[in-house]
Amino acid sequence: MRFTGQQWRRHAAVGAVGVLSVLTLAGYAREAGPAPLSVPAANAVEAGLVATYERINGTVAQHEAVEVLTYQAYQQPIKDCMAKERFGYTPPPFVKAGSDRTLLPFEVSAVVEPGAEKLLTSVAASVEAATAQEEYSNPGFDRLPPEQRQQYSDQLVYCEPPAESYEGRFVPEASLQLDAQFLELLRRVGDDPAVQSAMLGYGSCMARQGIEANDLGELYAAVREKFNDRGVPVSPKTHPGPWQQAIAFQDKAVAADRTCRTPVWQLAMAGARDELADFTEAHEADLNALGAKWQEIGTQGTAVKAKLPL
Protein backbone atom coordinates (compact mmCIF):
# COMPACT_ATOMS: atom_id res chain seq x y z
CA MET A 1 0.00 0.00 0.00
CA ARG A 2 1.36 3.39 -1.05
CA PHE A 3 0.54 6.63 0.80
CA THR A 4 0.11 9.98 -0.80
CA GLY A 5 2.10 12.79 0.79
CA GLN A 6 -0.93 13.97 2.76
CA GLN A 7 -1.82 10.41 3.86
CA TRP A 8 1.77 9.75 4.95
CA ARG A 9 1.86 12.90 7.05
CA ARG A 10 -1.48 11.98 8.69
CA HIS A 11 -0.26 8.43 9.41
CA ALA A 12 3.03 9.72 10.83
CA ALA A 13 1.15 12.17 13.04
CA VAL A 14 -1.13 9.42 14.37
CA GLY A 15 1.93 7.25 15.03
CA ALA A 16 3.67 10.08 16.87
CA VAL A 17 0.60 10.65 19.02
CA GLY A 18 0.56 6.94 19.85
CA VAL A 19 4.22 6.97 20.86
CA LEU A 20 3.67 10.13 22.89
CA SER A 21 0.72 8.52 24.64
CA VAL A 22 2.80 5.50 25.59
CA LEU A 23 5.59 7.73 26.89
CA THR A 24 3.09 9.85 28.82
CA LEU A 25 1.50 6.81 30.41
CA ALA A 26 4.93 5.52 31.31
CA GLY A 27 5.65 8.86 32.93
CA TYR A 28 2.44 8.68 34.95
CA ALA A 29 3.36 5.17 36.03
CA ARG A 30 6.68 6.44 37.35
CA GLU A 31 4.99 9.38 39.07
CA ALA A 32 2.46 7.10 40.74
CA GLY A 33 5.27 5.44 42.69
CA PRO A 34 4.68 2.57 45.11
CA ALA A 35 1.23 1.58 46.26
CA PRO A 36 0.00 2.96 49.60
CA LEU A 37 1.06 0.92 52.61
CA SER A 38 -1.34 -0.69 55.02
CA VAL A 39 -1.79 1.24 58.27
CA PRO A 40 0.37 -1.20 60.31
CA ALA A 41 3.15 -1.06 57.69
CA ALA A 42 2.90 2.74 57.51
CA ASN A 43 3.07 2.93 61.31
CA ALA A 44 6.32 0.97 61.21
CA VAL A 45 7.85 3.42 58.71
CA GLU A 46 6.62 6.38 60.78
CA ALA A 47 8.24 4.87 63.86
CA GLY A 48 11.48 4.51 61.90
CA LEU A 49 11.36 8.16 60.85
CA VAL A 50 10.81 9.29 64.46
CA ALA A 51 13.60 7.03 65.75
CA THR A 52 16.03 8.37 63.14
CA TYR A 53 14.97 11.94 63.90
CA GLU A 54 15.76 11.30 67.57
CA ARG A 55 19.16 9.87 66.67
CA ILE A 56 19.87 13.16 64.89
CA ASN A 57 18.24 15.66 67.23
CA GLY A 58 18.17 13.84 70.54
CA THR A 59 15.37 12.30 72.58
CA VAL A 60 12.91 14.24 74.73
CA ALA A 61 15.14 13.63 77.78
CA GLN A 62 18.22 14.79 75.87
CA HIS A 63 16.40 17.96 74.79
CA GLU A 64 15.71 18.67 78.44
CA ALA A 65 19.39 18.11 79.17
CA VAL A 66 20.26 20.82 76.63
CA GLU A 67 17.78 23.16 78.32
CA VAL A 68 19.29 22.46 81.76
CA LEU A 69 22.85 23.00 80.54
CA THR A 70 21.83 26.21 78.76
CA TYR A 71 20.04 27.41 81.89
CA GLN A 72 23.14 26.81 84.02
CA ALA A 73 25.47 28.42 81.45
CA TYR A 74 23.33 31.56 81.50
CA GLN A 75 22.26 31.84 85.15
CA GLN A 76 25.38 30.72 87.04
CA PRO A 77 27.66 33.48 85.64
CA ILE A 78 25.01 36.07 86.54
CA LYS A 79 24.77 34.79 90.09
CA ASP A 80 28.56 34.72 90.50
CA CYS A 81 28.98 38.19 88.99
CA MET A 82 26.28 39.69 91.18
CA ALA A 83 27.82 38.10 94.28
CA LYS A 84 31.17 39.76 93.48
CA GLU A 85 29.35 43.10 93.56
CA ARG A 86 27.73 42.09 96.85
CA PHE A 87 24.27 41.71 95.43
CA GLY A 88 22.13 38.71 96.19
CA TYR A 89 20.62 37.09 93.11
CA THR A 90 18.16 34.20 93.06
CA PRO A 91 17.79 32.79 89.52
CA PRO A 92 14.26 31.97 88.37
CA PRO A 93 13.55 28.24 88.75
CA PHE A 94 14.34 25.99 85.82
CA VAL A 95 11.21 25.21 83.79
CA LYS A 96 11.29 22.66 81.00
CA ALA A 97 10.12 24.29 77.78
CA GLY A 98 10.34 21.48 75.23
CA SER A 99 7.63 19.03 74.23
CA ASP A 100 7.09 15.76 76.09
CA ARG A 101 6.94 13.97 72.75
CA THR A 102 9.16 13.85 69.68
CA LEU A 103 7.47 15.73 66.83
CA LEU A 104 8.53 15.36 63.23
CA PRO A 105 8.80 18.66 61.34
CA PHE A 106 5.29 19.44 60.09
CA GLU A 107 6.53 21.48 57.14
CA VAL A 108 5.78 18.34 55.08
CA SER A 109 2.20 17.58 56.08
CA ALA A 110 2.04 14.17 54.44
CA VAL A 111 4.68 12.53 56.65
CA VAL A 112 3.17 13.37 60.05
CA GLU A 113 1.04 10.66 61.64
CA PRO A 114 -2.70 11.00 60.82
CA GLY A 115 -4.47 13.17 63.34
CA ALA A 116 -1.19 14.88 64.24
CA GLU A 117 -2.31 14.42 67.83
CA LYS A 118 1.14 14.96 69.35
CA LEU A 119 1.44 18.25 67.50
CA LEU A 120 -2.06 19.62 67.92
CA THR A 121 -2.36 18.77 71.63
CA SER A 122 1.04 20.35 72.33
CA VAL A 123 -0.60 23.80 72.21
CA ALA A 124 -2.82 23.10 75.22
CA ALA A 125 0.06 21.42 77.05
CA SER A 126 2.34 24.44 76.58
CA VAL A 127 -0.37 26.85 77.74
CA GLU A 128 -1.04 24.76 80.86
CA ALA A 129 2.69 24.56 81.65
CA ALA A 130 3.18 28.31 81.20
CA THR A 131 0.19 29.32 83.31
CA ALA A 132 1.08 26.80 86.04
CA GLN A 133 4.40 28.51 86.79
CA GLU A 134 4.57 30.15 90.19
CA GLU A 135 5.38 33.83 90.46
CA TYR A 136 9.13 34.39 90.57
CA SER A 137 10.63 36.10 93.61
CA ASN A 138 14.15 37.51 93.87
CA PRO A 139 14.75 38.44 97.56
CA GLY A 140 18.07 40.13 96.76
CA PHE A 141 16.14 42.72 94.79
CA ASP A 142 12.95 42.76 96.83
CA ARG A 143 14.77 43.70 100.05
CA LEU A 144 16.51 46.71 98.54
CA PRO A 145 15.25 50.23 99.21
CA PRO A 146 13.78 51.90 96.10
CA GLU A 147 16.81 54.17 95.56
CA GLN A 148 19.13 51.13 95.14
CA ARG A 149 16.97 49.09 92.79
CA GLN A 150 18.05 50.88 89.63
CA GLN A 151 21.69 50.19 90.46
CA TYR A 152 20.81 46.54 90.99
CA SER A 153 19.01 46.34 87.63
CA ASP A 154 21.92 47.99 85.82
CA GLN A 155 24.37 45.57 87.41
CA LEU A 156 22.18 42.63 86.45
CA VAL A 157 22.36 43.66 82.79
CA TYR A 158 26.13 44.09 83.06
CA CYS A 159 26.48 40.59 84.53
CA GLU A 160 24.71 38.81 81.66
CA PRO A 161 27.11 36.44 79.88
CA PRO A 162 27.73 36.74 76.12
CA ALA A 163 25.20 34.90 73.98
CA GLU A 164 27.81 32.59 72.46
CA SER A 165 28.52 31.16 75.91
CA TYR A 166 25.08 29.54 76.13
CA GLU A 167 22.99 29.88 72.93
CA GLY A 168 23.25 26.74 70.83
CA ARG A 169 26.36 25.69 72.70
CA PHE A 170 25.12 22.26 73.75
CA VAL A 171 23.63 21.02 70.46
CA PRO A 172 26.19 19.03 68.43
CA GLU A 173 27.10 20.79 65.19
CA ALA A 174 26.82 17.50 63.32
CA SER A 175 23.20 17.33 64.46
CA LEU A 176 22.36 20.56 62.64
CA GLN A 177 24.04 19.36 59.45
CA LEU A 178 22.36 15.96 59.43
CA ASP A 179 19.01 17.46 60.39
CA ALA A 180 19.08 19.57 57.21
CA GLN A 181 19.63 16.42 55.15
CA PHE A 182 16.83 14.60 56.97
CA LEU A 183 14.49 17.49 56.22
CA GLU A 184 15.43 17.21 52.55
CA LEU A 185 14.43 13.52 52.74
CA LEU A 186 11.00 14.49 54.05
CA ARG A 187 10.65 17.15 51.36
CA ARG A 188 11.43 14.61 48.64
CA VAL A 189 8.68 12.39 50.00
CA GLY A 190 6.23 15.29 50.11
CA ASP A 191 7.24 16.49 46.63
CA ASP A 192 6.39 13.17 45.01
CA PRO A 193 3.73 13.99 42.37
CA ALA A 194 1.37 11.29 43.62
CA VAL A 195 1.61 12.56 47.20
CA GLN A 196 1.14 16.17 46.09
CA SER A 197 -1.88 15.16 44.03
CA ALA A 198 -3.39 13.35 47.00
CA MET A 199 -2.82 16.37 49.27
CA LEU A 200 -4.81 18.59 46.89
CA GLY A 201 -8.02 17.13 48.26
CA TYR A 202 -7.10 17.83 51.89
CA GLY A 203 -8.57 21.34 52.04
CA SER A 204 -11.96 20.35 50.65
CA CYS A 205 -12.09 17.29 52.90
CA MET A 206 -11.32 19.42 55.97
CA ALA A 207 -13.95 21.95 54.88
CA ARG A 208 -16.51 19.15 54.90
CA GLN A 209 -15.46 18.50 58.50
CA GLY A 210 -16.11 22.16 59.31
CA ILE A 211 -12.46 23.30 59.45
CA GLU A 212 -10.65 25.64 57.07
CA ALA A 213 -7.09 24.34 56.55
CA ASN A 214 -5.18 23.40 53.41
CA ASP A 215 -2.25 21.76 55.17
CA LEU A 216 -1.01 20.84 58.62
CA GLY A 217 0.65 24.21 59.17
CA GLU A 218 -2.67 26.01 58.69
CA LEU A 219 -4.43 23.52 60.94
CA TYR A 220 -1.85 24.02 63.70
CA ALA A 221 -2.26 27.79 63.40
CA ALA A 222 -6.04 27.42 63.67
CA VAL A 223 -5.71 25.38 66.86
CA ARG A 224 -3.22 27.86 68.33
CA GLU A 225 -5.63 30.72 67.65
CA LYS A 226 -8.31 29.05 69.76
CA PHE A 227 -5.97 29.18 72.76
CA ASN A 228 -5.38 32.91 72.34
CA ASP A 229 -7.69 35.70 73.49
CA ARG A 230 -6.40 38.98 72.05
CA GLY A 231 -2.83 38.12 72.97
CA VAL A 232 -3.63 36.48 76.32
CA PRO A 233 -3.25 32.70 76.63
CA VAL A 234 -6.55 30.89 77.18
CA SER A 235 -5.99 28.72 80.25
CA PRO A 236 -8.38 26.55 82.30
CA LYS A 237 -7.88 28.84 85.32
CA THR A 238 -8.42 32.22 83.71
CA HIS A 239 -10.73 31.35 80.79
CA PRO A 240 -12.60 28.12 81.71
CA GLY A 241 -15.33 28.56 79.08
CA PRO A 242 -13.05 29.44 76.13
CA TRP A 243 -10.63 26.74 77.31
CA GLN A 244 -13.30 24.05 76.95
CA GLN A 245 -14.19 25.42 73.51
CA ALA A 246 -10.52 25.40 72.49
CA ILE A 247 -10.11 21.80 73.66
CA ALA A 248 -13.24 20.80 71.74
CA PHE A 249 -11.87 22.43 68.58
CA GLN A 250 -8.50 20.73 69.13
CA ASP A 251 -10.18 17.31 69.37
CA LYS A 252 -12.28 18.08 66.29
CA ALA A 253 -9.12 19.06 64.39
CA VAL A 254 -7.39 15.81 65.36
CA ALA A 255 -10.36 13.72 64.21
CA ALA A 256 -10.78 15.66 60.96
CA ASP A 257 -7.09 15.46 60.09
CA ARG A 258 -7.10 11.72 60.74
CA THR A 259 -10.06 11.32 58.39
CA CYS A 260 -8.66 13.52 55.63
CA ARG A 261 -4.95 12.73 55.68
CA THR A 262 -4.69 8.99 56.41
CA PRO A 263 -4.72 7.97 52.70
CA VAL A 264 -2.10 10.63 51.89
CA TRP A 265 0.07 9.47 54.77
CA GLN A 266 -0.17 5.81 53.69
CA LEU A 267 1.04 6.85 50.25
CA ALA A 268 3.81 9.03 51.68
CA MET A 269 5.05 6.25 53.95
CA ALA A 270 5.40 3.97 50.93
CA GLY A 271 7.84 6.47 49.42
CA ALA A 272 9.52 7.19 52.74
CA ARG A 273 10.37 3.53 53.34
CA ASP A 274 13.09 3.34 50.70
CA GLU A 275 14.24 6.91 51.33
CA LEU A 276 14.74 6.14 55.02
CA ALA A 277 16.59 2.90 54.33
CA ASP A 278 18.98 4.70 51.98
CA PHE A 279 19.46 7.56 54.45
CA THR A 280 20.29 5.39 57.44
CA GLU A 281 22.65 3.23 55.39
CA ALA A 282 24.50 6.26 54.02
CA HIS A 283 24.78 7.97 57.42
CA GLU A 284 25.10 5.05 59.83
CA ALA A 285 28.53 6.12 61.10
CA ASP A 286 27.36 9.71 61.60
CA LEU A 287 24.22 8.55 63.41
CA ASN A 288 26.22 6.32 65.75
CA ALA A 289 28.65 9.14 66.54
CA LEU A 290 25.77 11.50 67.22
CA GLY A 291 24.11 8.93 69.45
CA ALA A 292 27.21 8.78 71.63
CA LYS A 293 27.38 12.57 71.78
CA TRP A 294 23.73 12.91 72.71
CA GLN A 295 24.16 10.29 75.42
CA GLU A 296 27.04 12.31 76.87
CA ILE A 297 24.93 15.48 76.83
CA GLY A 298 22.09 13.64 78.54
CA THR A 299 24.42 12.47 81.31
CA GLN A 300 25.78 15.99 81.83
CA GLY A 301 22.29 17.46 81.96
CA THR A 302 21.12 14.89 84.50
CA ALA A 303 24.09 15.73 86.76
CA VAL A 304 23.40 19.47 86.58
CA LYS A 305 19.66 19.06 87.14
CA ALA A 306 20.33 17.04 90.30
CA LYS A 307 22.10 20.09 91.78
CA LEU A 308 19.31 22.58 91.06
CA PRO A 309 18.37 25.15 92.24
CA LEU A 310 21.55 27.10 91.65
Tab-separated table of N, CA and C in Angstrom, residues 1 32 47 62 92 106 120 180 200 206 221 230 234 242 247 258 263 270-271 274 286 288 300 302 308:
chain	number	residue	atom	x	y	z
A	1	MET	N	0.854	-1.194	0.000
A	1	MET	CA	0.000	0.000	0.000
A	1	MET	C	0.880	1.230	0.000
A	32	ALA	N	3.354	7.710	39.769
A	32	ALA	CA	2.460	7.098	40.738
A	32	ALA	C	3.231	6.494	41.896
A	47	ALA	N	7.425	5.093	62.671
A	47	ALA	CA	8.245	4.871	63.863
A	47	ALA	C	9.726	4.938	63.519
A	62	GLN	N	16.978	14.114	76.266
A	62	GLN	CA	18.215	14.795	75.871
A	62	GLN	C	17.959	16.256	75.526
A	92	PRO	N	15.608	32.563	88.479
A	92	PRO	CA	14.263	31.967	88.372
A	92	PRO	C	14.404	30.448	88.296
A	106	PHE	N	6.578	19.513	60.795
A	106	PHE	CA	5.294	19.442	60.094
A	106	PHE	C	5.266	20.316	58.850
A	120	LEU	N	-0.912	18.749	67.654
A	120	LEU	CA	-2.059	19.616	67.922
A	120	LEU	C	-2.371	19.733	69.412
A	180	ALA	N	19.413	18.932	58.494
A	180	ALA	CA	19.080	19.565	57.213
A	180	ALA	C	18.900	18.515	56.127
A	200	LEU	N	-3.947	17.546	47.442
A	200	LEU	CA	-4.806	18.590	46.885
A	200	LEU	C	-6.228	18.494	47.417
A	206	MET	N	-11.258	18.759	54.664
A	206	MET	CA	-11.318	19.419	55.966
A	206	MET	C	-12.507	20.379	56.038
A	221	ALA	N	-2.013	26.370	63.126
A	221	ALA	CA	-2.261	27.788	63.399
A	221	ALA	C	-3.697	28.011	63.864
A	230	ARG	N	-6.975	37.644	72.240
A	230	ARG	CA	-6.398	38.976	72.049
A	230	ARG	C	-5.022	39.103	72.713
A	234	VAL	N	-5.306	31.429	76.623
A	234	VAL	CA	-6.547	30.888	77.177
A	234	VAL	C	-6.181	29.683	78.027
A	242	PRO	N	-13.823	29.506	77.368
A	242	PRO	CA	-13.053	29.436	76.125
A	242	PRO	C	-12.069	28.263	76.096
A	247	ILE	N	-10.379	23.236	73.600
A	247	ILE	CA	-10.107	21.797	73.660
A	247	ILE	C	-11.025	21.039	72.710
A	258	ARG	N	-7.258	13.173	60.875
A	258	ARG	CA	-7.101	11.720	60.739
A	258	ARG	C	-7.966	11.204	59.587
A	263	PRO	N	-5.129	8.539	54.000
A	263	PRO	CA	-4.723	7.972	52.703
A	263	PRO	C	-3.447	8.629	52.142
A	270	ALA	N	4.880	4.909	51.922
A	270	ALA	CA	5.400	3.972	50.925
A	270	ALA	C	6.662	4.535	50.279
A	271	GLY	N	6.642	5.845	49.983
A	271	GLY	CA	7.835	6.469	49.418
A	271	GLY	C	8.927	6.667	50.444
A	274	ASP	N	11.799	3.491	51.391
A	274	ASP	CA	13.092	3.336	50.699
A	274	ASP	C	14.005	4.521	50.974
A	286	ASP	N	27.686	8.410	61.029
A	286	ASP	CA	27.358	9.713	61.601
A	286	ASP	C	26.286	9.583	62.689
A	288	ASN	N	25.643	6.962	64.562
A	288	ASN	CA	26.218	6.321	65.745
A	288	ASN	C	27.053	7.313	66.562
A	300	GLN	N	25.388	14.702	81.248
A	300	GLN	CA	25.777	15.991	81.832
A	300	GLN	C	24.564	16.756	82.342
A	302	THR	N	21.669	15.551	83.318
A	302	THR	CA	21.124	14.890	84.504
A	302	THR	C	21.904	15.281	85.749
A	308	LEU	N	20.174	21.398	91.056
A	308	LEU	CA	19.314	22.585	91.064
A	308	LEU	C	18.507	22.648	92.349
